[in-house]
Amino acid sequence: QKYDLPRLLPLTKYGPWQRAYPRIVCGLKRGFSYFLHRPETPFACQPDHGNELLVAASSTDESSDTHWLRADVDMFLAEEAANGGVEYVDRCEAALEPRDDHWRIASPRLSGAVRADFLIDGSGEGGVLARVLKIPNDVGHLKTNSRAIFCHVAGLRKWEELLVAQGNDLRDHPYPCDAAAVHHFLAEGWMWQLRFNNDVTSVGFTLAADAPAPQVSAGEEWRILLDRYPSLHAQFANSTIVQPPEGLRRTGRLQRCAAQMVGPTWAMLPNTAGFIDPLHSTGIAHSLCGIERLVGILSARAAPDAMHAALQKHATLQRREIHLIDRLVSGCYLARQDFRLLVPFASLYFAAATTYEHRRHEGATAKGYLLADDPAFTSLVEQLWERVDELAATPHLPDPKAAAFERKVAAAIRPYNRVGLLEPAVRNMYHHTAAPER
């Protein structure tokens, strides 16, 4: 609305999206679903939901958030940009040459060399500017260390259907648990499942570095992991891999963080500057937050010194955001096999996300994604990370110590807890966390 792009507005909610662009594939994301699995043991819901956590982010399908099928959405956005006057050149191999106050860009796909006063790198893990400018990858301050095996599958059985077939009572679930960013926590890490509305599901194992990596093919490792968790094995029994064409993709370490994120004539978008992990689905929201700040800086058309100062301030905040996401994610990895610790620690993310969202809806200035510009919040995250690190390493952690940690987190997040996080009566089933509709 601010930038007069009305055709993008339907993408903000599932209902309007389906009416405006039914052919652009997406998925219904009513919230965040978490389930704890034990090796060699079928999953069964506990009466107190001690091995489940469901956090509603939307109260209806109509107003729901969405999973993006990136191939479809990216094509739509590229077409919209081209229709708006942007010269879009696909599959363009370009030589970038930095000059004192601009860039020279040359490519066989271009009619001639292009001069650019400012360059924005949205290449993600491709890291175009980092390669050109020889910017090192600075991951020394990051705690998360994970890798992934992933693909898209068709015909994946709904987790809810499997649970019901096994006799589990799901009446307390605040929404259909598959209509969400689904997280299955495992001894080795966790599995994501993002279900689209065309019978395709994005799935992947994200595996911690402290879990032994077998020296086998990606396909064999995938089979070993599914075989170790009987309920997941049953869920995947009739699924088939549909993307990528070559089959499963396996990565090295996912984490990266550029040592430099801006310069006088360039800037990296958040997902290019750094990445932590798919846990909690922070990527698109973080990117939009960074784009919003960059647009404000560029549209101000300030003098070079003032603009460079604004860019440096933006980069400092962007680095803090990446650092904060790292702590919020890595703490969950530490606690991944003990929901007595994981649920309280994950509440830090939900406290940050809901407070950030509510502040924006109230018109307050909210510059730092997930409250990264709030020193009090980032400090309590650091303190609680140290505590969960200690507790997660304690063999056979006694219930009183786990309960004390939950009380400690509940007290710490009180100024940021607008949605009843860690209320005992909720029993890990959160029906309402969304900010009011505007």
Tab-separated table of C-alpha atoms in Angstrom:
chain	number	residue	atom	x	y	z
A	1	GLN	CA	0.000	0.000	0.000
A	2	LYS	CA	2.791	2.423	0.900
A	3	TYR	CA	4.528	1.885	-2.437
A	4	ASP	CA	1.345	1.564	-4.535
A	5	LEU	CA	1.742	-2.117	-5.396
A	6	PRO	CA	-1.869	-3.302	-5.024
A	7	ARG	CA	-1.311	-6.520	-6.980
A	8	LEU	CA	1.010	-7.784	-4.235
A	9	LEU	CA	-1.510	-7.251	-1.430
A	10	PRO	CA	-3.394	-10.559	-1.957
A	11	LEU	CA	-0.153	-12.457	-1.277
A	12	THR	CA	-0.302	-11.427	2.387
A	13	LYS	CA	-3.178	-13.802	3.278
A	14	TYR	CA	-4.309	-17.215	2.094
A	15	GLY	CA	-7.927	-16.303	1.305
A	16	PRO	CA	-7.238	-13.255	-0.894
A	17	TRP	CA	-4.355	-15.147	-2.543
A	18	GLN	CA	-6.663	-18.001	-3.588
A	19	ARG	CA	-9.214	-15.614	-5.060
A	20	ALA	CA	-6.722	-13.387	-6.879
A	21	TYR	CA	-4.052	-15.877	-7.977
A	22	PRO	CA	-5.353	-19.451	-7.679
A	23	ARG	CA	-2.736	-20.727	-10.149
A	24	ILE	CA	0.214	-19.498	-8.052
A	25	VAL	CA	0.873	-22.432	-5.753
A	26	CYS	CA	1.138	-21.815	-2.024
A	27	GLY	CA	0.307	-23.628	1.191
A	28	LEU	CA	-1.864	-22.916	4.201
A	29	LYS	CA	0.224	-21.893	7.224
A	30	ARG	CA	-2.054	-21.521	10.214
A	31	GLY	CA	0.819	-21.764	12.661
A	32	PHE	CA	3.794	-23.761	13.894
A	33	SER	CA	3.510	-27.452	14.820
A	34	TYR	CA	6.224	-29.290	16.769
A	35	PHE	CA	6.390	-32.997	17.635
A	36	LEU	CA	9.039	-34.898	19.615
A	37	HIS	CA	10.093	-38.347	18.361
A	38	ARG	CA	12.171	-41.063	20.017
A	39	PRO	CA	14.307	-43.411	17.895
A	40	GLU	CA	12.772	-46.816	17.166
A	41	THR	CA	9.512	-45.749	18.882
A	42	PRO	CA	6.176	-44.942	17.203
A	43	PHE	CA	4.956	-41.442	17.996
A	44	ALA	CA	1.958	-41.213	20.352
A	45	CYS	CA	0.434	-38.000	21.704
A	46	GLN	CA	0.769	-37.676	25.464
A	47	PRO	CA	-2.372	-36.737	27.451
A	48	ASP	CA	-0.703	-33.522	28.666
A	49	HIS	CA	0.694	-32.734	25.181
A	50	GLY	CA	4.174	-33.032	26.629
A	51	ASN	CA	5.585	-34.111	23.259
A	52	GLU	CA	3.619	-31.606	21.145
A	53	LEU	CA	3.580	-27.841	20.692
A	54	LEU	CA	1.055	-26.124	18.398
A	55	VAL	CA	1.138	-22.340	18.135
A	56	ALA	CA	-1.585	-20.718	16.040
A	57	ALA	CA	-0.430	-17.704	14.049
A	58	SER	CA	-3.786	-17.109	12.326
A	59	SER	CA	-7.333	-17.594	13.575
A	60	THR	CA	-8.886	-18.579	10.211
A	61	ASP	CA	-7.892	-20.004	6.836
A	62	GLU	CA	-9.027	-16.737	5.247
A	63	SER	CA	-6.477	-14.645	7.169
A	64	SER	CA	-3.806	-17.328	7.300
A	65	ASP	CA	-0.168	-16.917	6.435
A	66	THR	CA	1.207	-19.020	3.583
A	67	HIS	CA	4.071	-21.210	2.444
A	68	TRP	CA	5.443	-19.958	-0.868
A	69	LEU	CA	6.247	-22.332	-3.702
A	70	ARG	CA	9.245	-20.249	-4.633
A	71	ALA	CA	9.325	-21.192	-8.323
A	72	ASP	CA	5.776	-19.863	-8.785
A	73	VAL	CA	6.041	-16.824	-6.527
A	74	ASP	CA	9.450	-15.760	-7.818
A	75	MET	CA	8.199	-15.928	-11.408
A	76	PHE	CA	5.156	-13.830	-10.497
A	77	LEU	CA	7.304	-11.200	-8.761
A	78	ALA	CA	9.726	-11.070	-11.697
A	79	GLU	CA	6.824	-10.553	-14.103
A	80	GLU	CA	5.362	-7.827	-11.894
A	81	ALA	CA	8.725	-6.051	-11.776
A	82	ALA	CA	9.091	-6.268	-15.551
A	83	ASN	CA	5.561	-4.949	-16.050
A	84	GLY	CA	6.452	-2.077	-13.735
A	85	GLY	CA	9.362	-1.002	-15.920
A	86	VAL	CA	12.258	-3.018	-14.494
A	87	GLU	CA	14.599	-4.443	-17.127
A	88	TYR	CA	14.721	-8.091	-16.093
A	89	VAL	CA	17.421	-10.287	-17.642
A	90	ASP	CA	17.102	-13.981	-16.797
A	91	ARG	CA	20.050	-16.420	-16.533
A	92	CYS	CA	22.494	-13.574	-16.875
A	93	GLU	CA	26.204	-14.248	-16.365
A	94	ALA	CA	27.632	-10.829	-15.573
A	95	ALA	CA	31.050	-9.385	-14.858
A	96	LEU	CA	30.864	-6.875	-12.006
A	97	GLU	CA	33.575	-4.246	-11.768
A	98	PRO	CA	33.542	-1.856	-8.783
A	99	ARG	CA	34.569	1.735	-9.521
A	100	ASP	CA	35.084	4.603	-7.066
A	101	ASP	CA	31.457	5.732	-6.997
A	102	HIS	CA	29.589	3.212	-9.158
A	103	TRP	CA	29.635	-0.257	-10.715
A	104	ARG	CA	30.272	-1.341	-14.284
A	105	ILE	CA	28.271	-4.417	-15.288
A	106	ALA	CA	28.993	-6.302	-18.506
A	107	SER	CA	27.315	-9.387	-19.946
A	108	PRO	CA	26.762	-10.997	-23.356
A	109	ARG	CA	23.050	-10.815	-22.517
A	110	LEU	CA	23.186	-7.006	-22.328
A	111	SER	CA	23.377	-4.671	-25.310
A	112	GLY	CA	26.275	-2.838	-23.702
A	113	ALA	CA	27.994	-2.219	-20.383
A	114	VAL	CA	25.681	-0.891	-17.679
A	115	ARG	CA	26.580	1.708	-15.087
A	116	ALA	CA	24.930	1.211	-11.690
A	117	ASP	CA	25.193	3.805	-8.948
A	118	PHE	CA	24.061	1.255	-6.373
A	119	LEU	CA	24.007	-2.547	-6.385
A	120	ILE	CA	21.773	-4.770	-4.220
A	121	ASP	CA	22.758	-8.427	-3.886
A	122	GLY	CA	19.772	-10.750	-3.488
A	123	SER	CA	21.617	-13.862	-4.659
A	124	GLY	CA	21.302	-15.676	-1.324
A	125	GLU	CA	23.786	-18.493	-0.865
A	126	GLY	CA	25.212	-17.613	-4.296
A	127	GLY	CA	26.996	-14.722	-2.582
A	128	VAL	CA	27.809	-12.795	-5.758
A	129	LEU	CA	29.199	-9.644	-4.138
A	130	ALA	CA	31.051	-11.603	-1.468
A	131	ARG	CA	32.941	-13.386	-4.250
A	132	VAL	CA	33.621	-10.246	-6.276
A	133	LEU	CA	34.777	-8.222	-3.257
A	134	LYS	CA	36.484	-11.201	-1.538
A	135	ILE	CA	34.444	-10.771	1.647
A	136	PRO	CA	35.101	-13.650	4.079
A	137	ASN	CA	32.426	-15.799	5.684
A	138	ASP	CA	32.448	-14.951	9.407
A	139	VAL	CA	30.737	-17.789	11.291
A	140	GLY	CA	32.979	-17.803	14.353
A	141	HIS	CA	30.329	-16.114	16.513
A	142	LEU	CA	27.533	-18.506	15.483
A	143	LYS	CA	26.454	-21.427	17.672
A	144	THR	CA	24.206	-23.232	15.164
A	145	ASN	CA	25.942	-25.878	13.066
A	146	SER	CA	23.609	-27.876	10.850
A	147	ARG	CA	23.272	-29.347	7.379
A	148	ALA	CA	20.257	-30.514	5.377
A	149	ILE	CA	18.906	-33.238	3.092
A	150	PHE	CA	15.742	-32.145	1.305
A	151	CYS	CA	13.377	-32.464	-1.634
A	152	HIS	CA	9.752	-32.017	-2.690
A	153	VAL	CA	7.501	-35.073	-2.510
A	154	ALA	CA	4.014	-35.899	-3.788
A	155	GLY	CA	1.497	-38.117	-2.046
A	156	LEU	CA	2.736	-37.524	1.509
A	157	ARG	CA	0.164	-38.759	4.007
A	158	LYS	CA	-1.145	-36.094	6.357
A	159	TRP	CA	0.376	-36.338	9.821
A	160	GLU	CA	-3.047	-35.649	11.343
A	161	GLU	CA	-4.537	-38.583	9.424
A	162	LEU	CA	-1.810	-40.906	10.666
A	163	LEU	CA	-2.261	-39.769	14.280
A	164	VAL	CA	-6.018	-40.319	14.151
A	165	ALA	CA	-5.561	-43.753	12.567
A	166	GLN	CA	-3.298	-44.682	15.476
A	167	GLY	CA	-5.971	-43.677	18.001
A	168	ASN	CA	-4.622	-40.297	19.125
A	169	ASP	CA	-7.073	-37.670	20.396
A	170	LEU	CA	-6.513	-34.394	18.511
A	171	ARG	CA	-9.510	-32.435	19.804
A	172	ASP	CA	-7.226	-29.999	21.636
A	173	HIS	CA	-5.332	-29.052	18.472
A	174	PRO	CA	-6.029	-25.376	17.674
A	175	TYR	CA	-5.879	-25.992	13.899
A	176	PRO	CA	-5.262	-28.944	11.541
A	177	CYS	CA	-1.666	-29.690	12.468
A	178	ASP	CA	-0.509	-30.188	8.851
A	179	ALA	CA	-1.704	-26.686	7.875
A	180	ALA	CA	1.430	-25.233	9.411
A	181	ALA	CA	5.191	-25.178	9.391
A	182	VAL	CA	5.581	-28.697	10.772
A	183	HIS	CA	8.674	-29.554	12.813
A	184	HIS	CA	9.478	-33.133	13.843
A	185	PHE	CA	12.266	-33.079	16.446
A	186	LEU	CA	14.646	-36.031	16.361
A	187	ALA	CA	17.812	-37.154	18.106
A	188	GLU	CA	19.766	-36.098	14.989
A	189	GLY	CA	18.069	-32.714	14.514
A	190	TRP	CA	14.618	-32.142	13.063
A	191	MET	CA	12.491	-32.582	9.940
A	192	TRP	CA	10.429	-29.872	8.246
A	193	GLN	CA	7.220	-30.437	6.308
A	194	LEU	CA	5.621	-27.557	4.366
A	195	ARG	CA	2.495	-28.727	2.558
A	196	PHE	CA	1.325	-26.920	-0.593
A	197	ASN	CA	-2.181	-26.986	-2.050
A	198	ASN	CA	-1.174	-29.095	-5.078
A	199	ASP	CA	-0.342	-32.364	-3.244
A	200	VAL	CA	3.351	-31.420	-3.107
A	201	THR	CA	5.166	-31.040	0.217
A	202	SER	CA	8.577	-29.529	0.862
A	203	VAL	CA	10.374	-31.883	3.239
A	204	GLY	CA	13.845	-32.044	4.671
A	205	PHE	CA	16.000	-33.282	7.510
A	206	THR	CA	18.117	-30.596	9.141
A	207	LEU	CA	20.854	-32.391	11.030
A	208	ALA	CA	23.044	-31.134	13.850
A	209	ALA	CA	26.815	-31.341	13.526
A	210	ASP	CA	26.946	-33.218	16.842
A	211	ALA	CA	24.991	-36.099	15.251
A	212	PRO	CA	27.229	-38.651	13.484
A	213	ALA	CA	27.091	-38.319	9.691
A	214	PRO	CA	27.133	-41.738	7.991
A	215	GLN	CA	29.442	-42.091	5.003
A	216	VAL	CA	26.666	-43.058	2.603
A	217	SER	CA	24.744	-41.473	-0.268
A	218	ALA	CA	22.045	-38.884	0.373
A	219	GLY	CA	19.377	-41.430	-0.555
A	220	GLU	CA	20.744	-44.023	1.830
A	221	GLU	CA	21.027	-41.506	4.667
A	222	TRP	CA	17.427	-40.431	4.014
A	223	ARG	CA	16.279	-44.057	4.202
A	224	ILE	CA	18.246	-44.668	7.419
A	225	LEU	CA	16.627	-41.654	9.088
A	226	LEU	CA	13.081	-42.588	8.076
A	227	ASP	CA	13.636	-46.199	9.146
A	228	ARG	CA	14.756	-45.023	12.587
A	229	TYR	CA	11.438	-43.236	13.252
A	230	PRO	CA	8.525	-45.635	12.669
A	231	SER	CA	5.767	-43.019	12.431
A	232	LEU	CA	7.668	-40.933	9.891
A	233	HIS	CA	8.449	-44.105	7.952
A	234	ALA	CA	4.726	-44.892	7.822
A	235	GLN	CA	3.874	-41.342	6.779
A	236	PHE	CA	6.299	-41.442	3.826
A	237	ALA	CA	5.424	-44.983	2.690
A	238	ASN	CA	3.525	-43.926	-0.453
A	239	SER	CA	5.281	-40.629	-1.232
A	240	THR	CA	7.479	-40.020	-4.271
A	241	ILE	CA	10.190	-37.436	-4.883
A	242	VAL	CA	9.168	-34.921	-7.566
A	243	GLN	CA	11.832	-32.206	-7.191
A	244	PRO	CA	14.656	-31.610	-7.783
A	245	PRO	CA	14.863	-33.700	-10.968
A	246	GLU	CA	18.117	-35.310	-9.843
A	247	GLY	CA	16.581	-36.364	-6.516
A	248	LEU	CA	17.541	-35.541	-2.954
A	249	ARG	CA	19.853	-32.619	-2.355
A	250	ARG	CA	22.358	-32.714	0.500
A	251	THR	CA	24.184	-29.630	1.753
A	252	GLY	CA	27.257	-28.854	3.772
A	253	ARG	CA	27.018	-26.526	6.740
A	254	LEU	CA	24.076	-24.167	6.228
A	255	GLN	CA	25.277	-21.276	8.373
A	256	ARG	CA	26.989	-18.265	6.834
A	257	CYS	CA	27.499	-14.641	7.782
A	258	ALA	CA	29.313	-12.110	5.617
A	259	ALA	CA	32.037	-10.159	7.408
A	260	GLN	CA	30.880	-7.035	5.537
A	261	MET	CA	27.263	-6.476	4.470
A	262	VAL	CA	27.219	-2.986	2.932
A	263	GLY	CA	29.507	-0.505	1.210
A	264	PRO	CA	29.102	3.037	-0.153
A	265	THR	CA	27.612	1.704	-3.401
A	266	TRP	CA	26.205	-1.703	-2.454
A	267	ALA	CA	24.227	-3.717	0.064
A	268	MET	CA	23.341	-7.352	0.685
A	269	LEU	CA	19.790	-8.421	1.455
A	270	PRO	CA	19.478	-10.398	4.720
A	271	ASN	CA	19.418	-13.857	3.117
A	272	THR	CA	22.563	-12.969	1.169
A	273	ALA	CA	24.316	-11.435	4.173
A	274	GLY	CA	23.698	-14.503	6.301
A	275	PHE	CA	21.614	-17.574	6.987
A	276	ILE	CA	21.126	-19.728	10.069
A	277	ASP	CA	18.611	-22.555	9.661
A	278	PRO	CA	15.029	-23.204	8.475
A	279	LEU	CA	13.870	-23.622	12.095
A	280	HIS	CA	11.006	-21.206	12.937
A	281	SER	CA	10.773	-20.092	9.265
A	282	THR	CA	12.442	-16.704	9.731
A	283	GLY	CA	13.784	-16.264	6.178
A	284	ILE	CA	11.096	-14.393	4.224
A	285	ALA	CA	10.057	-12.153	7.120
A	286	HIS	CA	13.693	-11.228	7.792
A	287	SER	CA	14.244	-10.446	4.107
A	288	LEU	CA	11.172	-8.198	3.973
A	289	CYS	CA	12.321	-6.369	7.098
A	290	GLY	CA	15.731	-5.723	5.531
A	291	ILE	CA	14.192	-4.610	2.228
A	292	GLU	CA	11.950	-2.183	4.089
A	293	ARG	CA	14.937	-0.540	5.775
A	294	LEU	CA	16.989	-0.414	2.564
A	295	VAL	CA	14.143	1.170	0.601
A	296	GLY	CA	13.890	3.854	3.272
A	297	ILE	CA	17.604	4.585	3.019
A	298	LEU	CA	17.695	4.684	-0.784
A	299	SER	CA	14.506	6.697	-1.191
A	300	ALA	CA	15.810	9.378	1.195
A	301	ARG	CA	18.410	10.319	-1.460
A	302	ALA	CA	20.767	11.624	1.210
A	303	ALA	CA	24.255	12.990	0.573
A	304	PRO	CA	26.902	10.241	0.171
A	305	ASP	CA	28.306	10.536	3.705
A	306	ALA	CA	24.859	10.497	5.312
A	307	MET	CA	23.741	7.604	3.158
A	308	HIS	CA	26.841	5.580	3.992
A	309	ALA	CA	26.256	6.210	7.709
A	310	ALA	CA	22.659	5.003	7.348
A	311	LEU	CA	23.846	1.898	5.515
A	312	GLN	CA	26.378	1.133	8.238
A	313	LYS	CA	23.662	1.475	10.890
A	314	HIS	CA	21.460	-0.875	8.860
A	315	ALA	CA	24.294	-3.417	8.527
A	316	THR	CA	24.983	-3.331	12.271
A	317	LEU	CA	21.338	-4.086	12.967
A	318	GLN	CA	21.250	-6.790	10.293
A	319	ARG	CA	24.225	-8.508	11.917
A	320	ARG	CA	22.471	-8.333	15.298
A	321	GLU	CA	19.389	-9.927	13.726
A	322	ILE	CA	21.437	-12.814	12.345
A	323	HIS	CA	23.165	-13.254	15.708
A	324	LEU	CA	19.816	-13.255	17.544
A	325	ILE	CA	18.261	-15.776	15.150
A	326	ASP	CA	21.329	-17.953	15.688
A	327	ARG	CA	20.833	-17.978	19.453
A	328	LEU	CA	17.076	-18.603	19.190
A	329	VAL	CA	17.702	-21.527	16.830
A	330	SER	CA	20.781	-23.078	18.426
A	331	GLY	CA	19.117	-23.161	21.846
A	332	CYS	CA	16.340	-25.270	20.343
A	333	TYR	CA	18.929	-27.638	18.887
A	334	LEU	CA	20.456	-28.019	22.350
A	335	ALA	CA	17.041	-28.819	23.853
A	336	ARG	CA	15.697	-30.839	20.928
A	337	GLN	CA	15.264	-34.111	22.843
A	338	ASP	CA	13.668	-32.614	25.963
A	339	PHE	CA	10.424	-30.697	25.443
A	340	ARG	CA	10.582	-29.593	29.097
A	341	LEU	CA	13.426	-27.348	27.920
A	342	LEU	CA	12.569	-26.857	24.260
A	343	VAL	CA	9.058	-25.464	24.770
A	344	PRO	CA	10.205	-22.718	27.168
A	345	PHE	CA	13.193	-21.838	25.008
A	346	ALA	CA	11.090	-21.757	21.822
A	347	SER	CA	8.809	-19.331	23.670
A	348	LEU	CA	11.577	-16.747	23.320
A	349	TYR	CA	11.077	-16.820	19.553
A	350	PHE	CA	7.299	-16.549	19.872
A	351	ALA	CA	7.609	-13.713	22.394
A	352	ALA	CA	9.856	-11.837	19.966
A	353	ALA	CA	7.732	-12.555	16.893
A	354	THR	CA	4.417	-11.615	18.480
A	355	THR	CA	5.773	-8.472	20.166
A	356	TYR	CA	7.397	-7.338	16.915
A	357	GLU	CA	4.138	-7.967	15.043
A	358	HIS	CA	1.970	-6.225	17.640
A	359	ARG	CA	4.260	-3.187	17.733
A	360	ARG	CA	4.009	-2.850	13.960
A	361	HIS	CA	0.222	-3.119	14.080
A	362	GLU	CA	0.133	-0.427	16.757
A	363	GLY	CA	2.152	1.910	14.553
A	364	ALA	CA	5.219	1.896	16.782
A	365	THR	CA	8.696	1.992	15.288
A	366	ALA	CA	9.960	-1.600	15.088
A	367	LYS	CA	13.230	-1.473	13.190
A	368	GLY	CA	14.940	-4.625	14.393
A	369	TYR	CA	13.461	-7.938	13.287
A	370	LEU	CA	12.524	-10.109	16.289
A	371	LEU	CA	13.467	-7.260	18.668
A	372	ALA	CA	17.140	-7.362	17.702
A	373	ASP	CA	17.271	-3.622	18.489
A	374	ASP	CA	16.045	-4.230	22.067
A	375	PRO	CA	19.129	-4.689	24.309
A	376	ALA	CA	17.056	-5.992	27.217
A	377	PHE	CA	15.555	-8.749	25.087
A	378	THR	CA	18.790	-9.790	23.390
A	379	SER	CA	20.504	-9.888	26.784
A	380	LEU	CA	17.905	-12.214	28.282
A	381	VAL	CA	18.191	-14.489	25.230
A	382	GLU	CA	21.951	-14.764	25.794
A	383	GLN	CA	21.458	-15.552	29.487
A	384	LEU	CA	18.806	-18.185	28.836
A	385	TRP	CA	20.898	-19.720	26.056
A	386	GLU	CA	23.726	-20.257	28.550
A	387	ARG	CA	21.286	-21.859	30.975
A	388	VAL	CA	19.688	-24.211	28.433
A	389	ASP	CA	23.168	-25.218	27.254
A	390	GLU	CA	23.992	-26.236	30.815
A	391	LEU	CA	20.694	-28.028	31.472
A	392	ALA	CA	20.615	-29.891	28.151
A	393	ALA	CA	24.020	-31.381	28.975
A	394	THR	CA	22.764	-32.681	32.341
A	395	PRO	CA	22.106	-36.450	32.220
A	396	HIS	CA	18.614	-37.426	33.424
A	397	LEU	CA	17.631	-33.847	34.194
A	398	PRO	CA	15.331	-33.857	37.259
A	399	ASP	CA	11.817	-32.464	36.818
A	400	PRO	CA	12.329	-29.705	39.426
A	401	LYS	CA	15.262	-28.264	37.465
A	402	ALA	CA	13.298	-28.344	34.221
A	403	ALA	CA	10.316	-26.698	35.916
A	404	ALA	CA	12.576	-24.021	37.391
A	405	PHE	CA	13.885	-23.237	33.907
A	406	GLU	CA	10.350	-22.820	32.587
A	407	ARG	CA	9.527	-20.445	35.453
A	408	LYS	CA	12.715	-18.504	34.761
A	409	VAL	CA	11.803	-18.089	31.081
A	410	ALA	CA	8.211	-17.133	31.919
A	411	ALA	CA	9.427	-14.401	34.263
A	412	ALA	CA	12.030	-13.147	31.791
A	413	ILE	CA	9.583	-12.785	28.883
A	414	ARG	CA	6.798	-11.182	30.928
A	415	PRO	CA	7.325	-7.717	29.353
A	416	TYR	CA	7.099	-9.337	25.901
A	417	ASN	CA	4.382	-11.908	26.563
A	418	ARG	CA	1.127	-10.640	25.062
A	419	VAL	CA	-0.344	-14.023	24.138
A	420	GLY	CA	-0.199	-16.197	27.264
A	421	LEU	CA	3.015	-18.057	26.509
A	422	LEU	CA	3.861	-20.756	29.073
A	423	GLU	CA	0.482	-20.510	30.815
A	424	PRO	CA	0.057	-23.945	32.475
A	425	ALA	CA	-3.611	-24.211	31.467
A	426	VAL	CA	-2.695	-23.926	27.776
A	427	ARG	CA	-0.726	-27.200	27.837
A	428	ASN	CA	1.277	-26.390	24.687
A	429	MET	CA	-1.872	-25.762	22.590
A	430	TYR	CA	-1.996	-22.052	21.649
A	431	HIS	CA	-5.206	-21.005	19.904
A	432	HIS	CA	-4.561	-17.256	19.606
A	433	THR	CA	-1.249	-15.429	19.089
A	434	ALA	CA	-1.943	-13.279	16.007
A	435	ALA	CA	-2.007	-9.493	16.159
A	436	PRO	CA	-5.455	-7.929	15.629
A	437	GLU	CA	-6.614	-7.450	12.040
A	438	ARG	CA	-6.185	-3.973	10.571
